[in-house]
Amino acid sequence: MSHTTQPAPTRPMRGVGDAIRSWWDGLARPAQWGIGVPAIILIALLPLFPPPLIDTPAVNFGVVMAQFAMYALIAIGLNVVVGQAGLLDLGYVGFFAVGAYTVGLMTSPNSPWNQADGWLNTPWSWFICVPFAIAATALSGLVLGTPTLRLRGDYLAIVTLGFGEIVRLMADNLGDITNGSLGLSRIAHPNVGESQQHPEGYFSSGNLGDKHSMNLLDRAGSGTWWFWLGLVFVILVLLFVGNLERSRVGRAWVAIREDEDVAEMMGVPTFKFKLWAFTIGAAIGGLSGTLYAGQVSYVSPGEFDIIKSMLFLCAVVIGGSGNKLGVIVGAFLIAYLPWRFQSVQIGDQSLGDYKYLMFGLALVVMMIFRPQGLFPVRQKLLAYGRQIARAVRRPVAGATAGADQ
């Protein structure tokens, strides 16, 4: 009597995100680079040649993409804290503010820290300040996390919420240092490409770009240049965070996120790795703050209210908490959609002004129909994951031919 082995039924894919992820994971590493690099180049060229279907009539598309790059950095950093380590942070805007104010205090003429001519008044002062801003925000994350990360759940959320408000109130009340509610103006930006046509460089807000020029450097406005710089930062941070995910640190974060008590019982020093996540996430948020301060050349306490933290968290939840590429899609939606609908009028009000209402309703719908986000994370073996996955998928020769006779 012969028996034939029936293959186990395969689980159907659910959603476009699953299909894309399956196709991408099936590619070899060189193929992924061969597709990824041209895709990044096309994305970089979007502000120069915006397609009519996605262009923003109310504002320059390059400025919108620059804001998207800032939000993408914020979403990646917040995803380390919330998506990877499972720590609910409702005051992430505080780290964003610390990074922006660090650059402002070091380069603005309104700051008492920048009154004498010296190394802070050079064409490269913005680049010099970026490492200091990253270090300052990492230190603030360390200072905040050390006494508070022994809390969990709602208690931790309330403490981080208070931190975001404390940073804003300090910026408003320390008038002798931060200039109070008047803010810090004329913050430095990269003085790259200074010429007669661009006396303050490509990154100056006065650079509107020449849409009729065939030279891509002259065609790009200041928003496009900030987007290109932000895109470089996003790629570097993605490589850094991706390597962390595949390391012992990333495996510890996943264990803590799934069940902190079990992880601690298995010997994982949970407090240390949670502090790592908080510090790294804070540093990435501070990097985004430097982009913001340099682009607008002005910071004030009103720009860092707690509603911004909700917006940042919205990007992570909508994109897919734990999926670093998914949260970038969420950041794009958060940055792009309000400006896309800014030209749509409802009576005397623009539809883009209802962005908080729209994203709030989107969150409610997502929690009902797809609580894992648009691109949910699919947990894989983090150590030697690619090699093991290929070995499991490799068909065994004669597996079905050797049936019992």
XYZ file of C-alpha atoms in Angstrom:
405
model
C 0.000 0.000 0.000
C 1.446 3.321 -1.019
C 1.126 6.560 0.802
C 1.629 9.937 -0.777
C 2.710 12.893 1.256
C 0.484 15.875 0.766
C 2.195 19.247 1.107
C 0.968 21.363 3.953
C -1.386 24.123 2.822
C 0.307 27.468 2.606
C -1.170 30.357 4.465
C -2.385 32.990 2.035
C -0.773 36.373 2.128
C -2.720 39.089 3.868
C -2.343 42.511 2.376
C -0.019 44.239 -0.032
C 2.610 44.774 2.649
C 2.981 41.025 3.189
C 3.378 40.405 -0.540
C 6.030 43.108 -0.887
C 7.902 41.857 2.165
C 7.845 38.257 0.897
C 9.146 39.337 -2.501
C 11.871 41.501 -0.972
C 13.019 38.829 1.492
C 13.289 36.347 -1.365
C 15.877 38.487 -3.160
C 19.590 37.998 -2.666
C 21.557 40.798 -1.051
C 23.111 42.066 -4.346
C 19.644 42.139 -5.924
C 18.307 44.143 -3.011
C 21.100 46.689 -3.421
C 20.533 46.710 -7.194
C 16.898 47.665 -6.660
C 17.343 49.839 -3.569
C 20.010 52.208 -4.904
C 18.061 53.245 -8.067
C 14.925 53.593 -5.937
C 16.739 55.984 -3.579
C 17.993 58.005 -6.561
C 14.450 58.278 -7.941
C 13.165 59.411 -4.532
C 15.944 62.016 -4.358
C 14.903 63.383 -7.765
C 11.207 63.660 -6.852
C 11.423 67.276 -5.569
C 13.088 68.351 -8.827
C 10.465 66.737 -11.060
C 7.352 66.279 -8.903
C 4.651 64.200 -10.620
C 1.382 66.134 -10.965
C -0.552 63.524 -9.012
C 1.522 63.923 -5.850
C 2.640 67.553 -6.149
C 1.515 69.978 -3.425
C -0.011 73.103 -4.996
C -0.090 75.118 -1.748
C 3.612 74.798 -0.900
C 6.882 73.891 -2.572
C 7.172 70.123 -2.848
C 10.850 70.224 -1.849
C 9.917 71.826 1.486
C 7.341 69.080 2.068
C 9.930 66.393 1.355
C 12.381 68.101 3.724
C 9.751 67.905 6.448
C 9.197 64.261 5.554
C 12.926 63.554 6.045
C 12.768 65.119 9.524
C 9.664 63.126 10.421
C 11.252 59.949 9.065
C 14.208 60.371 11.424
C 11.831 61.002 14.313
C 9.760 57.931 13.417
C 12.852 55.707 13.253
C 14.089 56.952 16.620
C 10.672 56.603 18.255
C 10.313 53.162 16.709
C 13.479 52.065 18.542
C 11.834 53.047 21.823
C 8.226 52.020 21.163
C 8.411 49.424 18.402
C 11.622 47.605 19.263
C 11.857 47.837 23.053
C 8.132 48.240 23.748
C 8.474 51.410 25.852
C 5.590 53.865 25.521
C 7.110 57.348 25.139
C 4.592 60.203 24.923
C 7.117 63.026 25.331
C 9.434 62.347 22.420
C 9.063 65.939 21.245
C 11.296 66.866 24.198
C 14.300 65.210 22.540
C 13.408 66.915 19.265
C 13.417 70.253 21.124
C 16.730 69.571 22.874
C 18.441 68.931 19.526
C 16.963 72.061 17.955
C 17.765 74.295 20.923
C 21.328 72.984 21.133
C 22.043 74.232 17.621
C 20.149 77.447 18.333
C 22.045 78.190 21.546
C 25.378 77.576 19.866
C 24.812 79.587 16.685
C 22.033 82.168 17.194
C 23.084 85.804 17.844
C 20.265 85.970 20.443
C 21.979 83.350 22.564
C 24.409 84.290 25.350
C 26.461 81.256 24.341
C 27.340 82.784 20.984
C 28.474 86.353 21.511
C 32.153 86.164 20.588
C 33.653 85.477 17.201
C 35.239 82.048 17.041
C 34.771 78.509 15.855
C 30.963 78.803 16.232
C 30.847 81.563 13.615
C 32.326 79.716 10.669
C 30.605 78.515 7.472
C 30.706 74.979 8.915
C 29.248 75.876 12.311
C 26.024 73.917 11.704
C 27.935 70.724 10.939
C 30.139 71.317 13.990
C 27.049 71.632 16.208
C 25.366 68.419 15.010
C 27.561 66.059 17.101
C 27.046 68.281 20.141
C 23.275 68.179 19.637
C 23.294 64.391 19.302
C 25.393 64.085 22.464
C 23.128 66.500 24.367
C 19.958 64.602 23.453
C 21.574 61.243 24.189
C 22.576 62.598 27.597
C 19.047 63.866 28.208
C 17.697 60.423 27.331
C 20.170 58.869 29.750
C 19.253 61.316 32.521
C 15.527 60.784 31.978
C 15.743 57.021 31.562
C 17.942 56.220 34.557
C 15.329 56.976 37.244
C 12.185 56.288 35.199
C 12.751 53.107 33.191
C 12.023 50.960 36.208
C 8.416 52.025 35.633
C 6.221 50.260 33.111
C 3.181 50.848 30.988
C 0.986 53.829 31.802
C 3.306 55.042 34.566
C 6.211 55.360 32.134
C 3.948 57.064 29.589
C 2.921 59.717 32.129
C 6.533 60.410 33.142
C 7.673 60.838 29.522
C 4.652 63.032 28.842
C 5.779 65.267 31.692
C 9.324 65.366 30.322
C 8.116 66.794 27.013
C 6.207 69.539 28.808
C 9.120 70.274 31.164
C 11.464 70.893 28.219
C 8.971 73.262 26.608
C 8.331 75.170 29.842
C 12.047 75.459 30.563
C 12.618 76.925 27.099
C 9.828 79.410 27.778
C 10.917 80.413 31.283
C 14.721 80.576 30.946
C 14.578 83.881 29.135
C 18.181 84.829 29.871
C 19.398 81.766 27.992
C 16.710 80.772 25.478
C 15.226 84.249 24.890
C 11.926 82.951 26.258
C 8.832 83.008 24.086
C 10.599 85.268 21.562
C 12.780 82.331 20.585
C 16.164 82.170 18.920
C 16.486 83.537 15.401
C 19.123 83.559 12.647
C 20.299 80.053 13.505
C 23.152 78.875 11.332
C 22.677 76.668 8.312
C 25.280 74.898 6.142
C 26.959 77.524 3.970
C 27.572 75.203 1.044
C 27.684 76.424 -2.553
C 28.123 80.125 -1.887
C 28.247 82.099 -5.134
C 26.961 85.317 -6.667
C 23.701 83.572 -7.464
C 23.490 82.006 -3.985
C 25.271 84.423 -1.609
C 24.289 82.406 1.488
C 24.628 78.967 -0.067
C 22.256 76.295 -1.286
C 20.672 75.691 2.138
C 19.615 79.301 2.670
C 15.871 79.961 2.717
C 16.477 82.567 0.021
C 17.362 79.824 -2.465
C 14.087 79.252 -4.304
C 15.649 77.211 -7.096
C 15.369 77.740 -10.842
C 12.764 75.419 -12.329
C 13.933 76.239 -15.854
C 17.581 75.339 -15.248
C 18.917 72.032 -16.539
C 21.598 72.062 -13.843
C 20.158 69.942 -11.034
C 22.109 71.844 -8.361
C 20.673 75.187 -9.481
C 17.219 73.707 -10.057
C 17.000 72.549 -6.449
C 15.652 75.001 -3.885
C 16.656 75.085 -0.237
C 13.915 72.600 0.697
C 15.297 70.070 -1.774
C 18.814 70.486 -0.404
C 17.553 69.904 3.123
C 15.692 66.843 1.890
C 18.866 65.450 0.318
C 20.786 66.009 3.544
C 17.978 64.442 5.567
C 17.877 61.483 3.188
C 21.579 60.849 3.816
C 20.938 60.924 7.569
C 17.964 58.559 7.199
C 20.060 56.019 5.265
C 22.886 56.169 7.810
C 20.478 55.785 10.736
C 18.689 52.891 9.009
C 21.998 51.061 8.544
C 22.889 51.703 12.169
C 19.512 50.592 13.552
C 19.368 47.601 11.189
C 22.714 46.337 12.454
C 21.505 46.811 16.019
C 18.390 44.748 15.301
C 20.521 41.834 14.135
C 22.815 42.066 17.144
C 22.488 40.928 20.741
C 21.007 44.334 21.565
C 18.188 43.899 19.050
C 17.379 40.407 20.284
C 17.233 41.728 23.849
C 14.858 44.511 22.772
C 12.520 42.017 21.138
C 12.574 39.812 24.242
C 11.757 42.801 26.453
C 8.962 43.904 24.148
C 7.328 40.485 24.073
C 7.556 39.776 27.830
C 9.882 41.708 30.096
C 9.436 39.374 33.075
C 10.336 36.279 31.065
C 13.302 38.080 29.488
C 14.609 38.988 32.928
C 14.148 35.421 34.148
C 16.212 34.224 31.181
C 19.104 36.450 32.217
C 18.555 39.516 30.024
C 19.614 42.697 31.866
C 16.387 44.452 30.937
C 17.112 47.808 32.551
C 20.421 48.185 30.719
C 18.942 47.421 27.311
C 15.904 49.640 27.899
C 18.300 52.443 28.763
C 20.200 51.736 25.544
C 16.958 52.020 23.554
C 15.989 55.260 25.281
C 19.398 56.836 24.732
C 19.689 55.796 21.078
C 16.132 56.892 20.326
C 16.787 60.254 21.980
C 19.962 60.798 19.931
C 18.108 60.136 16.663
C 15.362 62.561 17.706
C 18.002 65.189 18.455
C 19.497 64.715 14.985
C 16.098 65.490 13.490
C 15.911 68.603 15.669
C 19.160 69.909 14.167
C 17.625 69.628 10.687
C 14.570 71.547 11.833
C 16.551 74.349 13.483
C 18.847 74.767 10.500
C 16.045 74.789 7.947
C 13.697 77.295 9.603
C 16.569 79.248 11.293
C 14.294 79.871 14.262
C 13.133 77.958 17.339
C 10.590 78.913 19.993
C 8.820 76.981 22.765
C 5.491 77.022 20.921
C 6.905 74.756 18.210
C 7.384 71.862 20.635
C 3.979 71.360 22.218
C 2.793 67.956 23.329
C 0.504 67.530 20.326
C 3.648 67.080 18.207
C 4.503 63.981 20.238
C 1.082 62.559 19.438
C 1.712 63.240 15.761
C 5.072 61.461 15.885
C 3.528 58.485 17.645
C 0.781 58.486 15.035
C 3.386 57.931 12.312
C 4.753 54.871 14.128
C 1.340 53.348 14.819
C -0.033 53.912 11.312
C 3.119 52.714 9.549
C 3.563 49.627 11.713
C 5.222 49.643 15.114
C 8.461 47.665 15.017
C 8.915 47.895 11.245
C 11.493 50.594 10.525
C 10.521 50.885 6.853
C 6.833 50.900 7.733
C 7.228 53.834 10.112
C 8.930 55.782 7.311
C 5.768 55.312 5.243
C 3.784 56.524 8.250
C 6.051 59.576 8.522
C 5.462 60.352 4.848
C 1.698 60.239 5.330
C 1.909 62.487 8.392
C 4.122 65.045 6.628
C 2.588 64.908 3.146
C -1.197 64.599 3.477
C -1.861 67.891 5.347
C 0.045 69.856 2.689
C -1.591 67.889 -0.127
C -5.046 68.893 1.123
C -4.032 72.426 2.042
C -5.409 73.755 -1.238
C -8.794 72.042 -0.731
C -11.222 74.520 0.790
C -14.269 73.728 2.914
C -15.996 77.060 3.283
C -13.397 79.449 4.669
C -11.267 76.642 6.125
C -8.609 74.553 4.433
C -8.978 70.788 4.650
C -5.330 70.548 5.694
C -6.157 72.413 8.909
C -8.148 69.390 10.057
C -5.067 67.164 10.091
C -5.367 66.223 13.757
C -8.993 65.225 13.244
C -8.088 63.193 10.155
C -5.224 61.360 11.821
C -7.310 60.764 14.928
C -10.044 59.141 12.849
C -7.392 57.181 10.946
C -6.068 55.812 14.234
C -9.545 54.729 15.296
C -10.083 52.949 11.984
C -6.638 51.340 12.184
C -7.243 50.060 15.698
C -10.485 48.420 14.549
C -9.450 46.868 11.239
C -5.625 46.676 11.294
C -4.185 47.335 14.759
C -0.732 46.113 13.682
C -0.374 49.036 11.214
C -0.106 49.268 7.445
C 3.161 47.336 7.369
C 3.206 45.144 10.466
C 6.457 43.728 11.734
C 7.066 40.059 11.018
C 9.402 38.718 13.646
C 12.134 36.519 12.171
C 15.156 34.757 13.551
C 17.534 37.645 14.152
C 20.725 35.606 14.256
C 21.667 34.058 10.905
C 18.063 34.678 9.827
C 18.751 34.792 6.085
C 20.823 31.612 6.010
C 18.301 29.661 8.096
C 15.351 30.883 6.040
C 17.026 29.738 2.815
C 17.872 26.357 4.308
C 14.285 25.816 5.408
C 12.849 26.832 2.049
C 15.274 24.715 -0.003
C 13.373 21.717 -1.450
C 14.696 18.292 -0.533
C 15.430 16.150 -3.571
C 13.125 13.181 -3.813
C 11.104 14.163 -0.781
C 7.842 13.265 -2.452
C 9.235 10.600 -4.775
C 10.201 8.222 -2.011
C 6.698 7.136 -1.093
C 6.152 3.850 0.663
C 5.434 1.014 -1.716
